[in-house]
Each structure stands twice: as structure tokens, then as C-alpha cells.
Short mmCIF file of C-alpha atoms in Angstrom, two decimals:
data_model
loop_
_atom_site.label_atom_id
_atom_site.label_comp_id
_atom_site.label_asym_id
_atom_site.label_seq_id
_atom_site.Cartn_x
_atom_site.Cartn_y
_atom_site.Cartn_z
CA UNK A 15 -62.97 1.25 -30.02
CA UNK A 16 -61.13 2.88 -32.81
CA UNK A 17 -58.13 2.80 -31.43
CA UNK A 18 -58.56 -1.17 -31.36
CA UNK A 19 -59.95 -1.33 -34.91
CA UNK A 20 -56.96 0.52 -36.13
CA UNK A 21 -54.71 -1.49 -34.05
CA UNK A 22 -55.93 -4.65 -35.49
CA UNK A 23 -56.10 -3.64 -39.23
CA UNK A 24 -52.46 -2.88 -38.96
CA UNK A 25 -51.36 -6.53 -36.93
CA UNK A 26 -48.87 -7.26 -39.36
CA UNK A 27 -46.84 -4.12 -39.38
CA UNK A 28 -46.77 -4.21 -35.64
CA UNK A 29 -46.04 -7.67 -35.00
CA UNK A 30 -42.57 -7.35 -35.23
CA UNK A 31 -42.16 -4.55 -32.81
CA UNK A 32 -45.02 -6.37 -30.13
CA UNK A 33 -42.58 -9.95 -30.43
CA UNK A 34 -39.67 -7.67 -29.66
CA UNK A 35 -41.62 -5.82 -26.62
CA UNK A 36 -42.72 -8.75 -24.87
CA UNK A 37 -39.13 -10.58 -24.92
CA UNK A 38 -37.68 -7.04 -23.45
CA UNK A 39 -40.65 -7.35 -21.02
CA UNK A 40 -39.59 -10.87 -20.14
CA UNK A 41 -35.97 -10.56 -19.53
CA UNK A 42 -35.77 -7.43 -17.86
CA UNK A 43 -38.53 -8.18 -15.16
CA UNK A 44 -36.45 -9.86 -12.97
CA UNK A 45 -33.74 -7.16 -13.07
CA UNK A 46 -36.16 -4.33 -12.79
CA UNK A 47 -37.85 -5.94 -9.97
CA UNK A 48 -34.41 -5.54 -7.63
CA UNK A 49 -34.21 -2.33 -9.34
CA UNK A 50 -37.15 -1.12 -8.07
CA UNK A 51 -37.44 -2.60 -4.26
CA UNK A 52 -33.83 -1.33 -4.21
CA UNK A 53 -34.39 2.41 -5.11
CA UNK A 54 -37.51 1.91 -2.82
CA UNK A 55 -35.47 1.10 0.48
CA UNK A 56 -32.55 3.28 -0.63
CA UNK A 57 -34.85 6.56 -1.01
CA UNK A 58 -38.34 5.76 0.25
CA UNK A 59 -38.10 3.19 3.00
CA UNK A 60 -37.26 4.78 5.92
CA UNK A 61 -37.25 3.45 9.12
CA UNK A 62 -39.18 5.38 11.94
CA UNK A 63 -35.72 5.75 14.26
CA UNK A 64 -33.31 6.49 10.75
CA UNK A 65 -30.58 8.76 12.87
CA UNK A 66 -29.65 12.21 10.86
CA UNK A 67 -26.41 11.88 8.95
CA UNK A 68 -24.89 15.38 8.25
CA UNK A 69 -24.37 16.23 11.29
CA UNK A 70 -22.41 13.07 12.22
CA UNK A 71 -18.88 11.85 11.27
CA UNK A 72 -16.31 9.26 11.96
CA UNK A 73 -12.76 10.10 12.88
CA UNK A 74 -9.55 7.66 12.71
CA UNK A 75 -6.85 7.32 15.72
CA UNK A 76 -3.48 7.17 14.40
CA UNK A 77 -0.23 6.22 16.20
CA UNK A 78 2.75 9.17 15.50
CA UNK A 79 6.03 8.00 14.38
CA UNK A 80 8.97 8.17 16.25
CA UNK A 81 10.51 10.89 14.77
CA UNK A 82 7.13 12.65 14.47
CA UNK A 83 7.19 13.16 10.56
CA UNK A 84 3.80 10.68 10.05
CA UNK A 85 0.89 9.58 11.91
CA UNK A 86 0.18 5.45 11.35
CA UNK A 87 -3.34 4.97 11.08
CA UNK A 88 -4.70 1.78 13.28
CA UNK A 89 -3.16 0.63 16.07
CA UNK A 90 -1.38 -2.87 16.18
CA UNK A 91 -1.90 -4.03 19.75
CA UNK A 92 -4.31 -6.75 19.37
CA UNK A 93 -1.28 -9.12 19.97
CA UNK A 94 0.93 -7.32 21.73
CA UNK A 95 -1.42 -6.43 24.61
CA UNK A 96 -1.70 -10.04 25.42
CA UNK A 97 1.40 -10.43 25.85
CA UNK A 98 2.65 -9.70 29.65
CA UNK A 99 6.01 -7.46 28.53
CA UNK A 100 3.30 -5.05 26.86
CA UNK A 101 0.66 -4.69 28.82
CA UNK A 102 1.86 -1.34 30.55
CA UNK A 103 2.20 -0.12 27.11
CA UNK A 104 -1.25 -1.45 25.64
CA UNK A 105 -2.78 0.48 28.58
CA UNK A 106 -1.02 4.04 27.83
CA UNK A 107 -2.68 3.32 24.14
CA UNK A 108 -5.94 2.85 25.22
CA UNK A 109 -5.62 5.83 27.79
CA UNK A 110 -4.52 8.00 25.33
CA UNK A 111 -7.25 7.23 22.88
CA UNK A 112 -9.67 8.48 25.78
CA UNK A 113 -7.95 11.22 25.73
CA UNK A 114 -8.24 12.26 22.30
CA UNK A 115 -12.11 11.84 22.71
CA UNK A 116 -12.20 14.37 25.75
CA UNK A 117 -10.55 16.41 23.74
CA UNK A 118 -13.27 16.35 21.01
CA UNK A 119 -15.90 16.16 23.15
CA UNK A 120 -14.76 19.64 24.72
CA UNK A 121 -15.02 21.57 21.18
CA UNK A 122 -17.62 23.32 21.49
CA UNK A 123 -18.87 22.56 17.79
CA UNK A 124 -19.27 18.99 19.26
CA UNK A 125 -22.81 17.59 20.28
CA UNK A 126 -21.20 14.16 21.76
CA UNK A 127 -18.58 11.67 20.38
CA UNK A 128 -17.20 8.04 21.60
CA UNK A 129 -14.52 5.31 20.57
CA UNK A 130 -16.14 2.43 18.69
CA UNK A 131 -14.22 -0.46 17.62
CA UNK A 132 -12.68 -0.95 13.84
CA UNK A 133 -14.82 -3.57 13.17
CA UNK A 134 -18.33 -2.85 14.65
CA UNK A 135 -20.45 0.07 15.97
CA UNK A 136 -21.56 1.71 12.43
CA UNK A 137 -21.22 -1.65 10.39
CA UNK A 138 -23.22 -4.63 10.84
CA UNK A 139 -21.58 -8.21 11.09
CA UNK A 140 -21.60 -9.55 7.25
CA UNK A 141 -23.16 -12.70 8.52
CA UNK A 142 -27.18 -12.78 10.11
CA UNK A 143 -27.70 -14.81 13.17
CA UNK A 144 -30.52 -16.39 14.17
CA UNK A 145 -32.22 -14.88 17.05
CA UNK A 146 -35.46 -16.38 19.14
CA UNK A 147 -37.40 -16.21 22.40
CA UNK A 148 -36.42 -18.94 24.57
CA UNK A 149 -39.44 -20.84 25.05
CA UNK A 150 -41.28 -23.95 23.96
CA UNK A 151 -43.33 -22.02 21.33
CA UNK A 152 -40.33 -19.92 20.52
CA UNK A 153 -40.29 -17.41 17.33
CA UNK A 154 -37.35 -16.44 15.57
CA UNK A 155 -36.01 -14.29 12.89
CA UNK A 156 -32.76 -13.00 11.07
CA UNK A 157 -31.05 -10.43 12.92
CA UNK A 158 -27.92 -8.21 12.04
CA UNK A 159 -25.79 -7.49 14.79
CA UNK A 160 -23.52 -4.52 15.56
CA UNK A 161 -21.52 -3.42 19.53
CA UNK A 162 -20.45 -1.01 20.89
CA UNK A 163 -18.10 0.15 23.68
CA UNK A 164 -20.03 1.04 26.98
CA UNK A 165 -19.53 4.18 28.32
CA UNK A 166 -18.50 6.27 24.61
CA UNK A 167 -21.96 7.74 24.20
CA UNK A 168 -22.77 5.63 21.73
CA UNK A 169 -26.90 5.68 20.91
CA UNK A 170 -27.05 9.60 21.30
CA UNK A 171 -23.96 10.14 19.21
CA UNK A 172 -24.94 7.46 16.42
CA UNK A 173 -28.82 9.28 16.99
CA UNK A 174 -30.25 6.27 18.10
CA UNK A 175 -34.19 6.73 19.81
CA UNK A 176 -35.46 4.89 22.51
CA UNK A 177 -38.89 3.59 22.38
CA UNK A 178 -41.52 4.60 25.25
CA UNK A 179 -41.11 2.49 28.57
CA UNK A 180 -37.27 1.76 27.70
CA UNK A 181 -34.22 3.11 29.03
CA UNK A 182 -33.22 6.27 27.24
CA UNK A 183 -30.22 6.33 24.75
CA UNK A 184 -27.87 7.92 26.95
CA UNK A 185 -28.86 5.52 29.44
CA UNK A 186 -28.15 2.67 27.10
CA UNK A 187 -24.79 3.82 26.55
CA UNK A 188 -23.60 4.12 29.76
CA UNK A 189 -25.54 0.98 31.83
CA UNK A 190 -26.09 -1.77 29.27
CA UNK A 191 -24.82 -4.87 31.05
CA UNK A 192 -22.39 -7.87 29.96
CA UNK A 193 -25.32 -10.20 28.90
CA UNK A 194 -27.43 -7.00 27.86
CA UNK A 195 -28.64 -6.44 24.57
CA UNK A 196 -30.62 -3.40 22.69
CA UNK A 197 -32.75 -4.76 19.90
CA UNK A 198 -34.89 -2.54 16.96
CA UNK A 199 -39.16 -1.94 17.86
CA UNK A 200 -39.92 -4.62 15.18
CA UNK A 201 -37.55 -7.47 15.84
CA UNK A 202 -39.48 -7.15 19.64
CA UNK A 203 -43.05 -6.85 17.80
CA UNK A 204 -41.93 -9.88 15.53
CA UNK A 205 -40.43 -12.31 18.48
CA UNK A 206 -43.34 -11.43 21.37
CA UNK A 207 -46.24 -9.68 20.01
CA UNK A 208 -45.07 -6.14 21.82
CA UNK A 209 -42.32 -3.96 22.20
CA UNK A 210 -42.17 -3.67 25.94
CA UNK A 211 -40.16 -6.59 26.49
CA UNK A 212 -37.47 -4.95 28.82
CA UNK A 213 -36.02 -7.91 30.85
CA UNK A 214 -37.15 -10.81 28.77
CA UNK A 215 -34.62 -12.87 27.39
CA UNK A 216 -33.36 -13.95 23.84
CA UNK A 217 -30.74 -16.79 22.59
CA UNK A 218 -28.45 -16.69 19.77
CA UNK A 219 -28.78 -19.66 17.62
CA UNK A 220 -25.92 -21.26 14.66
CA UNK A 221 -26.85 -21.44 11.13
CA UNK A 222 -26.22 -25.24 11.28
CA UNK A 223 -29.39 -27.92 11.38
CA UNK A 224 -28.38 -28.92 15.12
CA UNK A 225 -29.57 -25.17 16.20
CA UNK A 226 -26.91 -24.78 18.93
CA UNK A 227 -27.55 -21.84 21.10
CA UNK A 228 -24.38 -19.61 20.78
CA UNK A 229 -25.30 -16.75 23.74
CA UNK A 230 -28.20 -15.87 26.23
CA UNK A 231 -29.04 -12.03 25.93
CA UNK A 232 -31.54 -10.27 28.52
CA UNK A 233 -33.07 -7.40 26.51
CA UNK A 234 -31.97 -4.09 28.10
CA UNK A 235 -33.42 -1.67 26.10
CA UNK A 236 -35.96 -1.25 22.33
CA UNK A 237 -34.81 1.18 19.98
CA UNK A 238 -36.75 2.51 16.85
CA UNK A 239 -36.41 0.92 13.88
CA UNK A 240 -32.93 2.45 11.80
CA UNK A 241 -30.19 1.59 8.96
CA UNK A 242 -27.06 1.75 9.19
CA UNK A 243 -26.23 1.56 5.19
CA UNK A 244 -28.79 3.04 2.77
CA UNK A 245 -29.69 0.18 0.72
CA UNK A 246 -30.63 -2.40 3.52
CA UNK A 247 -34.38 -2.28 4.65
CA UNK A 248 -33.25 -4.56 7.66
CA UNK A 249 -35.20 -3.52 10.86
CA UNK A 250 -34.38 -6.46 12.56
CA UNK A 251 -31.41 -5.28 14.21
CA UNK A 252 -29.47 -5.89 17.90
CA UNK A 253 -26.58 -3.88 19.81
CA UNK A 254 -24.57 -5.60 22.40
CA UNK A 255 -21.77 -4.44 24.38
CA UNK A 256 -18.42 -4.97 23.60
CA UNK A 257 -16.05 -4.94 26.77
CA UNK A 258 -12.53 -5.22 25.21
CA UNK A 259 -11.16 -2.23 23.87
CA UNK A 260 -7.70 -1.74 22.48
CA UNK A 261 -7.83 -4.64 20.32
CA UNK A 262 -9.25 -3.29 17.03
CA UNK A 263 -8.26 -0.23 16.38
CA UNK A 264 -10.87 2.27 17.59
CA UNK A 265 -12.15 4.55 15.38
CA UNK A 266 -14.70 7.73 16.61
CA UNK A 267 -17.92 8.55 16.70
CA UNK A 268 -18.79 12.63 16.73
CA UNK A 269 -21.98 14.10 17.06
CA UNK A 270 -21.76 18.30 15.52
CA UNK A 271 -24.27 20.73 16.87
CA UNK A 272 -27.45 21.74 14.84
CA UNK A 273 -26.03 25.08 14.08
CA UNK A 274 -22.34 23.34 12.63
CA UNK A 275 -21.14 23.40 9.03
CA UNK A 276 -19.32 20.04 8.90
CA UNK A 277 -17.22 21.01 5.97
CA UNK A 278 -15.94 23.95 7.66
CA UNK A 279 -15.17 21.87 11.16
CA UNK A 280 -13.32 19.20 9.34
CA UNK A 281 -11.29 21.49 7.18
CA UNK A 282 -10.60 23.23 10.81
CA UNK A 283 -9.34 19.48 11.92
CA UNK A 284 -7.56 18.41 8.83
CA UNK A 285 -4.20 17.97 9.89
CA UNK A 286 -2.49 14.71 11.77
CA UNK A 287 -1.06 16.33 15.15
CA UNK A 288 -3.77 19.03 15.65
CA UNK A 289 -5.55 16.41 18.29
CA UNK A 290 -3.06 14.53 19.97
CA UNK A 291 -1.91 12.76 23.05
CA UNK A 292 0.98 10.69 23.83
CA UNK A 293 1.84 8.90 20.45
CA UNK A 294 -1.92 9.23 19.45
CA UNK A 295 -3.40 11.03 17.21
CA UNK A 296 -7.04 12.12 15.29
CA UNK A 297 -5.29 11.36 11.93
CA UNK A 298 -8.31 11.55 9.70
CA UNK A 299 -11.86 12.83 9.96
CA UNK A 300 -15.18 12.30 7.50
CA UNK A 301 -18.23 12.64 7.44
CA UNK A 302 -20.61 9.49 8.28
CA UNK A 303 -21.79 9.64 4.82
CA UNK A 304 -18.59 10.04 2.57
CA UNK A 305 -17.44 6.92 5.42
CA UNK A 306 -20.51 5.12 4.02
CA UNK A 307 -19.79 5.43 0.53
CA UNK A 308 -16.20 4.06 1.57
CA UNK A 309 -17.36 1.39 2.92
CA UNK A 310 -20.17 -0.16 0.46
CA UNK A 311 -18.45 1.26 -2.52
CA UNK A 312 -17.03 -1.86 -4.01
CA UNK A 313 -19.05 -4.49 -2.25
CA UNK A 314 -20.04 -7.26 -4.02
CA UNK A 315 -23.28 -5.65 -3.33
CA UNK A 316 -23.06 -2.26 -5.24
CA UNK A 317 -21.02 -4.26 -8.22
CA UNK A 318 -23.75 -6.43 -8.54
CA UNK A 319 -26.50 -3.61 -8.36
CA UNK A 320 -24.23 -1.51 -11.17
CA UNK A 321 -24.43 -4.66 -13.32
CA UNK A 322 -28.37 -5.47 -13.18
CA UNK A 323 -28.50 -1.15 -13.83
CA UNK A 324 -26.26 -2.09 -17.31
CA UNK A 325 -27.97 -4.90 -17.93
CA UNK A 326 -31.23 -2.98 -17.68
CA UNK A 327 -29.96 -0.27 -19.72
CA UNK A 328 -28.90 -2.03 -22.53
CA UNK A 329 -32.51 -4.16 -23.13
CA UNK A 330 -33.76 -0.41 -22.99
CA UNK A 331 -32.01 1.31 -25.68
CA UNK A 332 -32.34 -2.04 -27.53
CA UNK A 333 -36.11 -1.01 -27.06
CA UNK A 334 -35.77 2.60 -28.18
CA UNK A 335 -33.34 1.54 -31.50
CA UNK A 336 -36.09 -1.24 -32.48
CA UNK A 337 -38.61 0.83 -31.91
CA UNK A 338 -37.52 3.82 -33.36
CA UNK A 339 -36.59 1.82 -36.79
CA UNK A 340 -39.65 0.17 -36.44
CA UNK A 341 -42.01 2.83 -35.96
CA UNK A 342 -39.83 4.68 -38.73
CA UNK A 343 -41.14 2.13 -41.39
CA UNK A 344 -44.43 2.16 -40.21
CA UNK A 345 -45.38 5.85 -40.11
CA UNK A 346 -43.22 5.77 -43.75
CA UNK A 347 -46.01 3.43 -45.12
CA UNK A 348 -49.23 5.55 -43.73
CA UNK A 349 -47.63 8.87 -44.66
CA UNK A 350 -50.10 8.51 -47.05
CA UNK A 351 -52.82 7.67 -44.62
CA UNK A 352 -52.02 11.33 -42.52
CA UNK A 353 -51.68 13.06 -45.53
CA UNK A 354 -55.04 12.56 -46.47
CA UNK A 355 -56.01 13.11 -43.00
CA UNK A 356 -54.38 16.32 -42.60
CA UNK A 357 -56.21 17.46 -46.15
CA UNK A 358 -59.49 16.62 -44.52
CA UNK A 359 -59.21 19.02 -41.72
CA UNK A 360 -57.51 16.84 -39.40
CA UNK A 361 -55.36 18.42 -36.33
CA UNK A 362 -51.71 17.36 -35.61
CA UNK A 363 -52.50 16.54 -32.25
CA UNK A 364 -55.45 14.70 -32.90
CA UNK A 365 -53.43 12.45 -35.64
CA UNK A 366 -50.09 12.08 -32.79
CA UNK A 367 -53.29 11.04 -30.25
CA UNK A 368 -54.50 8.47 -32.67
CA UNK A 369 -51.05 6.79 -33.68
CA UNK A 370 -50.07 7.05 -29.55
CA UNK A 371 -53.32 5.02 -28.30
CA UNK A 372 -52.12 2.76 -31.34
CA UNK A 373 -48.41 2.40 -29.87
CA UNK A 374 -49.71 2.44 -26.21
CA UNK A 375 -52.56 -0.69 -26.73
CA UNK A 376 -49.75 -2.57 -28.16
CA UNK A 377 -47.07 -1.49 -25.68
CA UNK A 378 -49.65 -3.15 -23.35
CA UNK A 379 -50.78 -6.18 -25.22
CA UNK A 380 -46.58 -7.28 -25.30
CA UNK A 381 -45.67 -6.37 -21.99
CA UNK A 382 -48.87 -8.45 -20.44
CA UNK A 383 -47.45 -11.43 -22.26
CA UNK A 384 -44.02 -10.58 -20.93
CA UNK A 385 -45.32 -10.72 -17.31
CA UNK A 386 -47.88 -13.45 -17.54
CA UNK A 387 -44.72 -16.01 -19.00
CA UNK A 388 -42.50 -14.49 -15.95
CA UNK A 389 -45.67 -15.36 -13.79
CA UNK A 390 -45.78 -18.60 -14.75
CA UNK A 391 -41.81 -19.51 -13.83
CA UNK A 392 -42.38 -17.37 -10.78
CA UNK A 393 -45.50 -19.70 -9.73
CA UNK A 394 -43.61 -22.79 -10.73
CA UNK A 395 -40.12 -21.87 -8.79
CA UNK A 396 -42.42 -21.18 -5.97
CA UNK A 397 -41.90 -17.46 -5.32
CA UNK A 398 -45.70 -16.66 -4.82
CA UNK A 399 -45.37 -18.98 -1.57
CA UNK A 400 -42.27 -17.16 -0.36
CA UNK A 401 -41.08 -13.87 -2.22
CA UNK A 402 -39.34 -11.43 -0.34
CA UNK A 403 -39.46 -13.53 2.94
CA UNK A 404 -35.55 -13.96 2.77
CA UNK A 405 -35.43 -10.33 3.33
CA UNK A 406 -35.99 -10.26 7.29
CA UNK A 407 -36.46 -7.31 9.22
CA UNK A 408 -39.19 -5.41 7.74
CA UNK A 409 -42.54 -5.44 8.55
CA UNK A 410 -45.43 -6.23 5.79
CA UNK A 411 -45.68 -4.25 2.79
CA UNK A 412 -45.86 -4.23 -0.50
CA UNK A 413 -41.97 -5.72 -1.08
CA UNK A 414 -42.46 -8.82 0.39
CA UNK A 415 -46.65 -8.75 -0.46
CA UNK A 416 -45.97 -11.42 -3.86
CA UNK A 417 -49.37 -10.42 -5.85
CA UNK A 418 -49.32 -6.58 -4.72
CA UNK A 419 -45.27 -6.73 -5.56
CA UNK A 420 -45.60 -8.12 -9.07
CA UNK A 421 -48.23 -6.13 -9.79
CA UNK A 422 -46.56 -2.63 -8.80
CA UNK A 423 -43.97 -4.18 -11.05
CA UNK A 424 -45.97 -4.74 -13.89
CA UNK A 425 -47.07 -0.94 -13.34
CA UNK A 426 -44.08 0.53 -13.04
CA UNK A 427 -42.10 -1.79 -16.35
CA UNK A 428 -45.11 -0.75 -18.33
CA UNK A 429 -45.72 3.15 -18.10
CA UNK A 430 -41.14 2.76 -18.01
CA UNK A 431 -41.79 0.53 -21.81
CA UNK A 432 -44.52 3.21 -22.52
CA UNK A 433 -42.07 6.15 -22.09
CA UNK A 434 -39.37 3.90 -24.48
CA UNK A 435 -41.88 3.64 -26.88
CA UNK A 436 -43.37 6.90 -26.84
CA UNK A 437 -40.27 8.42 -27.47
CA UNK A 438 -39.15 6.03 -30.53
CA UNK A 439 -42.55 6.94 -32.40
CA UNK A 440 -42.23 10.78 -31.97
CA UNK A 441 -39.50 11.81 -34.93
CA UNK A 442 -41.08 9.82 -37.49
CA UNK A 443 -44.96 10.79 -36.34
CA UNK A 444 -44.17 14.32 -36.71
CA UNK A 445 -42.02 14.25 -39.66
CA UNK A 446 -44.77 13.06 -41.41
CA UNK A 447 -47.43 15.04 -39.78
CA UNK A 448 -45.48 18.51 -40.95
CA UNK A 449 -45.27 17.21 -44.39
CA UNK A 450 -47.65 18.99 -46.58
CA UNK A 451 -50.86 16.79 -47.76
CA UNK A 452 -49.54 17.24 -51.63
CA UNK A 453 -46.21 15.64 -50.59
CA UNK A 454 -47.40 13.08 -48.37
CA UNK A 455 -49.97 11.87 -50.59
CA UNK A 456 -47.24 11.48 -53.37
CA UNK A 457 -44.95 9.47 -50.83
CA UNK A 458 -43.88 6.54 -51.75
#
């Protein structure tokens, strides 16, 4: 009740800093918000079948030179192999690459490994399809889509687990047929109600408003729920087979052994030549996650993440500069007011308590206004009917939850403005607090 009391006699001197509050509160709640759901899938969303990544990395096939001196990374047969004069010659390639991965696969620092194409297997397809039971009541959903080359060990080398009742991972690898397809536990719960749906069949549908179904797939085999890039909280996920090999430029999968520093095997594996046959070559290995980083590190993605981090950044040390000068002119004009506090017997820390509850009520008051005017375009765009259903593939929580969401928000922008503010009243507060009472109740 004081604290109010003492926050309303001084409603002038804080108005200034409460306006300035609430607009931060305003304009940064949008950019917070993907702030926040993004750290949460990046660090604490995470999947029940997320595969282990130290222990995994990705090695690229070169093609040596002529005269031996370099190793060309990629291979450039996608044309040439079609074409009859080359064919002989497209075939040596693709024998050779086998090769190479016996050879890994006989280190015995090596758990598994497999070819997987340049342009699938640990990436998803940058495009969702639309994927649904075919029947008359049929669901659907948005579905990312990666392959894989049968027979290279893929599942147990990627660390892919099979659900109960379905075919195991090595299994999967080996036997998944032409029309097959592997799908995640919750795009199965989400189409039929279950996840034993070995056999039943799903259709691949176009993004256009006729609906034309693109493939038939007859699920072979349910997976647990993973990620193949950190900051996606898809779990709506399928695997088919991909039959042609040759044409992309295989790159390789290898699983290491528990007990295996990867630093130390890939320092061991460094140079172009070491694994080698025919023209072929391992000409570079990484590990999964330094591949990752590769990958995603200048996707529009991550460049628009970096930007709503600046953007956040910036309202927030516009925060800490007003309040600091703010706060500064305020605890100037009731250095008078402590110093006869402190002559009365008051304690420091009972005077810092005081002039905190003060900051904190009004951190509170202005960021409730900041969030109730966002409320009101987010109830007027039509997010509270919708929010967070655009992002597919993850079953209910508090992301995609609207009134749970903004209110975790809320939470979390508040006790982050609280901090701000907290730490813009401190310098002032206790410059006046260590003043003595004769010289703060001559301060002007």
C-alpha cells in the first residue's frame, strides 16, 4: 500500500519514464515473441527421437585430377551419365564411391556410414508439401521431406529410432520400397489418430487450389519425432527412397563409436588421397554440426533472426539510457527525501527496497499498457483464432496455445524490462543513499 501511495504522489516525475516503457513494451513484443519461441525450439524443444550429433559427421567425395596434384570436390555426371558414350564411365564413378564407403566403414573408429545424395538426406526440401490420408474424410498437414539412398545405412547412421510395432532402422535402410515412405510418430498421430499405421497409405498433394495429387506413398515404417536443423520445431517430417544415385554428387554419412574423439579422427583423415579409389576420393570431412552451421549460416533465416536480435537490442539500451537519465533526475530531486530518511534511522536496503517496489509497480503499470494495445491489433488481425498454426509439425503446447503464448510473453518481456530498469536506477539510488544526511539534506 505504500509502495502505491508513494508511487502515486510522485506521477509526474515518473510519467515520462512509464510513456517511454510502454512504447518499448509495444514495439518490441512482436520481435521478442520470435525471440523467445525461437530460443525455445533451438535449446528446449526437443523432439523425443533428436539423433546425437558429436558423434556423427559428413564427408565430401572428390574426383582427383589427372595429374594427381588436386582432388575436385562434386562430381559432374548428372549429364554425362545420360548420355550413352558415358555410361561405362558414370558406372566406374558410382562404383568407386562405394568403395570409398567400405573403406570407412572398415575403420574401426567407425559405428556405420552411407552415401547420401548432395541435395537431400540431412537437409529438408526448402518447400513443405501437403500430405493427407486418402480417404473421403481425409486429414492433412505440412510435411518436410528429405531421401535417402537404400541400402547406405541411412536411419542408424543419421540415429534415427523406430517406434514400437515398426520396422527397425536398419531395417528401414535396407528394405524400404519404391512407393515406401518413413514418416515422424506425430505426423501418423496427426493424419489417423495412432502411430501404428504400417501399410496404410498417404498422397502427396500441390500447393495450388486444384489439390492435384503429386505421388501415392504406402507407409513403411514410424520414426520418433527428430530435427534435422536446430531452429525448426517441425515434427512433421517424411523419408522416401531415392533410387538414382550418381547424379548429385554424393556426399557421406559416418557414424563414430561411443568411445571416439571426432577431432582426433578427422585430423587422422585430413588429407585428399588418404581414402581413395579410382579417381575418387574422401576430400573433406566435418563434423554434422560444424556442416550445420555451414549450411544455415547465411540463410535468409539466421539473417533475419540476427536482425529482430539488433532490433531488440537497440529498444533495450534505449531503455537502460532513458532510464538511467531518468531515474538520475529523479533520485537527484528526493536526495533530500533519503537524506532525511537515513538521519532517522533508516537502513540502505530498506530505502533501495522502497525506491525498487516504486520502479517495479511502474515497470508493470507501462508494460501492461504495452501488451494490452499489442492485444488489441493481435485480436483484430486475427491471431487469437490462428497463432502459431502456420508452424506445422508440433504437437500442442504452449507456442502455438494463443492466450497461454502471449501470456508467457508478457512474463518473460516484463521481469526482461524489470532487469533494464533495475539496473538504470541502481548508480543514482546508491549514490545518494552513501551520501551523508548533512550533505544530502543541503542538496540542491
Amino acid at each position: 500500500m505504500n509502495t502505491i501511495k508513494n508511487f502515486w504522489a510522485h506521477r509526474r516525475q515518473d510519467g515520462f519514464v512509464l510513456v517511454e516503457i510502454a512504447l518499448v513494451a509495444l514495439l518490441s513484443f512482436f520481435f521478442l515473441d520470435n525471440f523467445v519461441v525461437t530460443a525455445y525450439d533451438t535449446y528446449f524443444c526437443r523432439p523425443a527421437g533428436e539423433f546425437e550429433r558429436e558423434h556423427l559427421l559428413v564427408g565430401t567425395i572428390g574426383t582427383i585430377t589427372a595429374d594427381k596434384s588436386s582432388v575436385v570436390v562434386g562430381n559432374n555426371v548428372a549429364d554425362s551419365a545420360r548420355l550413352k558414350p558415358f555410361e561405362q564411365e558414370a558406372l566406374q564413378k558410382i562404383a568407386n564411391q562405394k568403395a570409398l564407403r567400405d573403406q570407412v566403414r572398415a575403420l574401426p573408429e567407425v559405428q556405420s556410414a552411407g552415401l547420401i545424395d548432395y541435395h537431400a538426406g540431412t537437409s529438408f526440401s526448402n518447400n513443405p508439401h501437403i500430405y493427407c490420408v486418402e480417404s473421403d474424410t481425409a486429414k492433412w498437414c505440412d510435411a518436410f521431406q528429405a531421401s535417402f539412398i537404400p541400402g547406405e545405412q541411412f536411419f542408424e547412421t543419421l540415429g534415427l529410432t523406430a517406434i514400437d510395432g515398426s520396422p527397425s532402422a536398419a531395417q528401414l535402410s535396407e528394405d524400404c520400397p519404391e512407393d515406401g515412405a518413413v514418416i515422424t510418430r506425430s505426423m501418423a498421430l496427426t493424419l489417423f489418430g495412432t502411430d501404428q499405421v504400417i501399410g496404410r497409405r498417404i498422397v502427396e498433394m500441390d500447393h495450388s487450389d486444384a489439390q492435384q495429387v503429386l505421388f501415392r506413398y504406402r507407409i513403411a515404417g514410424v520414426i520418433e519425432d527428430f530435427r534435422l536443423r536446430p531452429y525448426e520445431r517441425h515434427a512433421f517430417s517424411i523419408i522416401i527412397p531415392d533410387r538414382v544415385t550418381g547424379d548429385y554428387g554424393p556426399k557421406m554419412l559416418v557414424r563414430l563409436r561411443p568411445e571416439v574423439n571426432p577431432v582426433a579422427f578427422i585430423s587422422r583423415l585430413t588429407l585428399p588421397g588418404d581414402i581413395k579409389a579410382g579417381n575418387q576420393s574422401l576430400a573433406y570431412l566435418e563434423t554434422y554440426t560444424d556442416y550445420e552451421k555451414d549450411r544455415i549460416g547465411n540463410s535468409e533465416y539466421t539473417i533475419v533472426f540476427s536482425i529482430m536480435g539488433i532490433f531488440i537490442a537497440l529498444l533495450l539500451l534505449n531503455v537502460v539510457l532513458g532510464t538511467l537519465g531518468t531515474f538520475w533526475l529523479q533520485i537527484r530531486k528526493r536526495t533530500e527525501d533519503i537524506g532525511i530518511m537515513r538521519s532517522f534511522g533508516a537502513k540502505r536496503r530498506h530505502i533501495f527496497a522502497m525506491l525498487w517496489k516504486e520502479a517495479a509497480l511502474l515497470t508493470f503499470i507501462a508494460a501492461v499498457i504495452g501488451q494490452v494495445i499489442w492485444l488489441q491489433f493481435a485480436m483484430n488481425v486475427g491471431l487469437a483464432d490462428g497463432f502459431r498454426k502456420s508452424v506445422s509439425g508440433q504437437e500442442e503446447d504452449w507456442v502455438n496455445t494463443f492466450w497461454l503464448h502471449f501470456l508467457i510473453v508478457c512474463a518473460i518481456q516484463y521481469l526482461l524490462l524489470l532487469a533494464i530498469v533495475t539496473l538504470g536506477m541502481v548508480v543514482p539510488t546508491f549514490r545518494a543513499m552513501y551520501k551523508r544526511p548533512v550533505e544530502a539534506l543541503h542538496h540542491e
